PDB file of C-alpha atoms in Angstrom:
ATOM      1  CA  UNK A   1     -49.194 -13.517 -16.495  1.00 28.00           C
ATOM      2  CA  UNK A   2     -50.339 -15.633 -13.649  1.00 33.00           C
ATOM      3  CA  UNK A   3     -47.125 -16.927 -12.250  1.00 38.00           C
ATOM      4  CA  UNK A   4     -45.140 -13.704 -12.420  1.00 37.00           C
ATOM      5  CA  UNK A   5     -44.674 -13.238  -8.903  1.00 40.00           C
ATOM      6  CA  UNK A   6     -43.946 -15.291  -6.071  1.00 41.00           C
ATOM      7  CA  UNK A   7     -43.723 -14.417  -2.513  1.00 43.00           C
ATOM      8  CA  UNK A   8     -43.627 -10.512  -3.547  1.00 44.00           C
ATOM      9  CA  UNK A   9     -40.427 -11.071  -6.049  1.00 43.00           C
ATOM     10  CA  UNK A  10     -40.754 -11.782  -9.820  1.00 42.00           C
ATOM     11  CA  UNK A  11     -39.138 -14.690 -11.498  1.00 42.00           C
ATOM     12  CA  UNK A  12     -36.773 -12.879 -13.178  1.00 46.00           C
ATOM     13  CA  UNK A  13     -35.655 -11.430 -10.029  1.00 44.00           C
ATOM     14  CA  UNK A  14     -35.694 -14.956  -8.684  1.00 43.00           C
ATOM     15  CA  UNK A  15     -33.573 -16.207 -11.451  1.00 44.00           C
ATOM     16  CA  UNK A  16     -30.792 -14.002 -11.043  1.00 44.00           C
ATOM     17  CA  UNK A  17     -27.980 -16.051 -10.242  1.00 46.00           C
ATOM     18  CA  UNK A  18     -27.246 -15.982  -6.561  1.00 45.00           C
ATOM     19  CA  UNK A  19     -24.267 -15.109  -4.070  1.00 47.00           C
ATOM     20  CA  UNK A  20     -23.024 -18.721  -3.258  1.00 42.00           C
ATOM     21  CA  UNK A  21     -20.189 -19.642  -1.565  1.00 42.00           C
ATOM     22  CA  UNK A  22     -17.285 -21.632  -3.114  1.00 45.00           C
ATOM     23  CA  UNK A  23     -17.155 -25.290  -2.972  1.00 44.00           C
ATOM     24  CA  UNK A  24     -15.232 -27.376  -0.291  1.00 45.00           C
ATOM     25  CA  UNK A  25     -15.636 -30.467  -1.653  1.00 51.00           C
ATOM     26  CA  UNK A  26     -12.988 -33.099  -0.604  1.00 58.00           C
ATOM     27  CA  UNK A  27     -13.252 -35.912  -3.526  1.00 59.00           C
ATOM     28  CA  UNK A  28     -11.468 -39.919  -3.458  1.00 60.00           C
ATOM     29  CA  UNK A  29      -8.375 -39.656  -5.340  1.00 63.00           C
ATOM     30  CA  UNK A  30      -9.100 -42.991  -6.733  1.00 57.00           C
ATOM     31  CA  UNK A  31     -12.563 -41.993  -8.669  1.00 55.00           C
ATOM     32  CA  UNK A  32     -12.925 -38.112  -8.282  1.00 55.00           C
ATOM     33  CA  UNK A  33     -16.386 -38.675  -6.658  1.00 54.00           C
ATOM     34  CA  UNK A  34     -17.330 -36.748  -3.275  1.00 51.00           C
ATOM     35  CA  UNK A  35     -16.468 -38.834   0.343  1.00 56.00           C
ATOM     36  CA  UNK A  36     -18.937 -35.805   1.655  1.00 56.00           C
ATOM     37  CA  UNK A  37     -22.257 -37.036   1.456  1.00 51.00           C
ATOM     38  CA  UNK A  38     -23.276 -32.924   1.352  1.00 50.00           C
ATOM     39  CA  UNK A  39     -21.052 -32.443  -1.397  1.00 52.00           C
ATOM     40  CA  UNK A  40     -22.683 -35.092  -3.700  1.00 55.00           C
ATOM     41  CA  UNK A  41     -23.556 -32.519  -6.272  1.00 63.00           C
ATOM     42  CA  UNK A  42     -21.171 -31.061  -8.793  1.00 65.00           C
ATOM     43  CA  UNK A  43     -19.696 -27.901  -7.553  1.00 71.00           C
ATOM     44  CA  UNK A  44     -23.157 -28.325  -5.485  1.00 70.00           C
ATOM     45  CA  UNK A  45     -22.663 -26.020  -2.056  1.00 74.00           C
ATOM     46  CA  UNK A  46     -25.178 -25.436   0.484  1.00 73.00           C
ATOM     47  CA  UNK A  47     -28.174 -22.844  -1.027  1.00 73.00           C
ATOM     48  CA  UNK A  48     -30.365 -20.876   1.488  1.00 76.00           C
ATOM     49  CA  UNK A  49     -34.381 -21.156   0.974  1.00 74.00           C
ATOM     50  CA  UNK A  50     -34.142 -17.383   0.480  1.00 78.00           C
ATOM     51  CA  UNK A  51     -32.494 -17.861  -3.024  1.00 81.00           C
ATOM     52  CA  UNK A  52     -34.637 -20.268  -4.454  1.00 81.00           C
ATOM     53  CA  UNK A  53     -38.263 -20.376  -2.301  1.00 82.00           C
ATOM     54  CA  UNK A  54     -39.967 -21.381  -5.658  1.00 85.00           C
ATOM     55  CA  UNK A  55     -38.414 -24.800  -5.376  1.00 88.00           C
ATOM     56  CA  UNK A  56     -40.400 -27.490  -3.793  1.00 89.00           C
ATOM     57  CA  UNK A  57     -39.921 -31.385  -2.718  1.00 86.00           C
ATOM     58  CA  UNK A  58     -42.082 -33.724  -4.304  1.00 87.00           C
ATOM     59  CA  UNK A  59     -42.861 -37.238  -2.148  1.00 85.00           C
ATOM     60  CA  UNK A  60     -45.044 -39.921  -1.036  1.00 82.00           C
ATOM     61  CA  UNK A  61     -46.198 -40.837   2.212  1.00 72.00           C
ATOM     62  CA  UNK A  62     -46.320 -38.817   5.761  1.00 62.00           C
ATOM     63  CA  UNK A  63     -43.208 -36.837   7.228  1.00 59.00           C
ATOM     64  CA  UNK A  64     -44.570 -37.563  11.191  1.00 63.00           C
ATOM     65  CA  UNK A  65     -45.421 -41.413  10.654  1.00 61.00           C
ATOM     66  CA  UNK A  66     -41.521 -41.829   9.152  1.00 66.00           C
ATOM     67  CA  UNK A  67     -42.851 -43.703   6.262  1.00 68.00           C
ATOM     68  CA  UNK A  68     -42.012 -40.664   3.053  1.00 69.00           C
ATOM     69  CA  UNK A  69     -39.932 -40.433   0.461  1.00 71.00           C
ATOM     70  CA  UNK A  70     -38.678 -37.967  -1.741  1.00 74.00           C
ATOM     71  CA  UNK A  71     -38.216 -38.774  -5.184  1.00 82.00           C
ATOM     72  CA  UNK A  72     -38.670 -35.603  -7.483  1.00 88.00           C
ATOM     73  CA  UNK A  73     -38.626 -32.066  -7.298  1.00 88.00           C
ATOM     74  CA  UNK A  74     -40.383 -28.979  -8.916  1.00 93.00           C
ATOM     75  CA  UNK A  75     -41.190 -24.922  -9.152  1.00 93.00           C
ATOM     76  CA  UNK A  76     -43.826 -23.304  -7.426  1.00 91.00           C
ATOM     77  CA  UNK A  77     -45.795 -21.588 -10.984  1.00 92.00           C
ATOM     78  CA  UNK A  78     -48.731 -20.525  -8.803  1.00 90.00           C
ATOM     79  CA  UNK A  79     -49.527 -20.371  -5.179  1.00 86.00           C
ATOM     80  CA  UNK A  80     -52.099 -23.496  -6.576  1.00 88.00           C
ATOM     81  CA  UNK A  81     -49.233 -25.207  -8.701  1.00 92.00           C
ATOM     82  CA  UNK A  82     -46.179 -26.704  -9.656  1.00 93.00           C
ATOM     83  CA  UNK A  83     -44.473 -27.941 -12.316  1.00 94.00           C
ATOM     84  CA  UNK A  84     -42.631 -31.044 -12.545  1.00 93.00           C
ATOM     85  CA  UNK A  85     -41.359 -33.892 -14.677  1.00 91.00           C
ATOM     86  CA  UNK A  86     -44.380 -35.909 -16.157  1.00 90.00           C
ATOM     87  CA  UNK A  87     -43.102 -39.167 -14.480  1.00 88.00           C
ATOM     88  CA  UNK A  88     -43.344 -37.245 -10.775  1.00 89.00           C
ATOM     89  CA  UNK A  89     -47.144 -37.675 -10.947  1.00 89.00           C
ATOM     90  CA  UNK A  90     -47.293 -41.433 -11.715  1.00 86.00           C
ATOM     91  CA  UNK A  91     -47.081 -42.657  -7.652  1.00 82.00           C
ATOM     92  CA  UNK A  92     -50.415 -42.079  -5.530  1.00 82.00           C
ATOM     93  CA  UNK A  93     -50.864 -40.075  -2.105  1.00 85.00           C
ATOM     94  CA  UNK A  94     -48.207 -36.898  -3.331  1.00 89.00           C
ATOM     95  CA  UNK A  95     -47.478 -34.257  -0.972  1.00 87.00           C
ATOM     96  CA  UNK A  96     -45.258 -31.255  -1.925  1.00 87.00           C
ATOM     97  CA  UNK A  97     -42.981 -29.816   1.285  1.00 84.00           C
ATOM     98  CA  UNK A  98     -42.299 -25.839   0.442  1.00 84.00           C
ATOM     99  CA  UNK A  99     -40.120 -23.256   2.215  1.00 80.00           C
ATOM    100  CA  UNK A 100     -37.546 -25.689   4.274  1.00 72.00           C
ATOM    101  CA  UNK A 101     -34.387 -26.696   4.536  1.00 64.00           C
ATOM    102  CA  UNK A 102     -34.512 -30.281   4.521  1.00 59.00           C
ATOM    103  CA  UNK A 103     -38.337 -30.890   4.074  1.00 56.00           C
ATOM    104  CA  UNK A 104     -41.549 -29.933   6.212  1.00 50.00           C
ATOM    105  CA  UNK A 105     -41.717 -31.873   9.406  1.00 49.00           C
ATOM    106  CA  UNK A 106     -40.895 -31.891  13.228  1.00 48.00           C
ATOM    107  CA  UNK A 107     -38.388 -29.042  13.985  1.00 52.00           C
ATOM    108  CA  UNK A 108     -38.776 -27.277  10.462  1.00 53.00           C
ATOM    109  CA  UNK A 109     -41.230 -24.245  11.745  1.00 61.00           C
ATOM    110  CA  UNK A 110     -41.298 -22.496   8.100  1.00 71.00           C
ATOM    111  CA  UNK A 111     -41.774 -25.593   6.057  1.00 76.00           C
ATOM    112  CA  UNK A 112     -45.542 -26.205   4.833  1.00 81.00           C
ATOM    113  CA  UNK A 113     -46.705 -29.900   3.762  1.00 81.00           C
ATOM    114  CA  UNK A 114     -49.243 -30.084   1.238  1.00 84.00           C
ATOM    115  CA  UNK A 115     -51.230 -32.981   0.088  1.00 87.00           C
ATOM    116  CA  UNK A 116     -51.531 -32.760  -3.940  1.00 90.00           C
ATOM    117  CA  UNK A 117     -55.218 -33.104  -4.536  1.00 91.00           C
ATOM    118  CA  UNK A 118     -54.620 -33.584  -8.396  1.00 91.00           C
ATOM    119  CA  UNK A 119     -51.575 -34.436 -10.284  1.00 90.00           C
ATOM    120  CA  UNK A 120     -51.732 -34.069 -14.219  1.00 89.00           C
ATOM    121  CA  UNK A 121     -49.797 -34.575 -17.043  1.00 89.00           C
ATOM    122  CA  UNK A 122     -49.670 -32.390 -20.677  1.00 88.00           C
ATOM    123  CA  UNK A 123     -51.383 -34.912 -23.099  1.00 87.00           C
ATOM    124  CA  UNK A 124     -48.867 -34.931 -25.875  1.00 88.00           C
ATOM    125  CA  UNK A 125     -46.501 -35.943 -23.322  1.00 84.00           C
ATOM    126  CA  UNK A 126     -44.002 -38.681 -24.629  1.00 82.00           C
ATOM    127  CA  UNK A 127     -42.147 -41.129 -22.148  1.00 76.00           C
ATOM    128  CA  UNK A 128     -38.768 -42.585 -23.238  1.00 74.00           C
TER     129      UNK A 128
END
C-alpha cells in the first residue's frame, strides 16, 4: 500500500475520530446562521494540525506577494500527492500549504508551501 502511512501514523489511526471540544457557537435568532465568523461551520470547532496533518490547502498565487487564494482543499495520499476534487486542478500556478494553522506564510514556522508541478484528473471523470 503506498499511502498507508503518513508522518509515522497509519490512516486508520488518523481516521479515528478525534477529542474535540464542544461547540460555542452563538447563532442570529432571526436565521439560525453563525454571527462568529470562526463558527461558520456546522457544529465546526477549532481542530489542531495534530488531528488531521493529512489535510492540505489548495490555492493560487504567492502567500508573501499577498496576491493567493484558497479555493479547495485535499489529503496528503503520498508524501508526492494529494487528492482532491477534479475541478481543484482546472486554475494554473497551484500551490498546496501543509502542516499550518491558517496556511504557510510569514509567522507560520511549521507550514510548508509547495508549488504543484502537475495537476491531473481520472479520465472517466464526469463534471455536472
Amino acid at each position: 500500500m503506498t499511502a498507508s502511512f503518513v508522518r509515522g501514523s497509519s490512516f486508520s489511526e488518523l481516521s479515528q475520530t478525534p477529542d474535540l471540544p464542544a461547540s460555542n457557537e452563538d447563532s442570529d435568532e432571526r436565521t439560525g446562521l453563525a454571527t462568529d465568523e470562526k463558527e461558520r461551520i456546522i457544529g465546526g470547532v477549532e481542530a489542531s494540525i495534530a488531528a488531521f496533518p493529512y489535510v492540505v490547502g489548495i490555492r493560487t498565487g504567492l502567500v508573501e506577494t499577498e496576491d493567493f487564494y484558497y479555493f479547495c482543499s485535499g489529503a496528503l495520499i503520498d508524501p508526492e500527492y494529494v487528492v482532491t476534487a477534479a475541478h481543484c486542478t482546472e486554475v494554473p500556478d497551484l500551490y498546496v500549504s501543509i502542516g499550518s494553522q491558517y496556511g504557510s506564510g510569514p509567522g507560520e514556522d511549521n507550514g510548508k508551501e509547495i508549488r504543484v508541478i502537475k495537476a491531473s484528473q481520472h479520465p472517466n471523470k464526469v463534471m455536472t
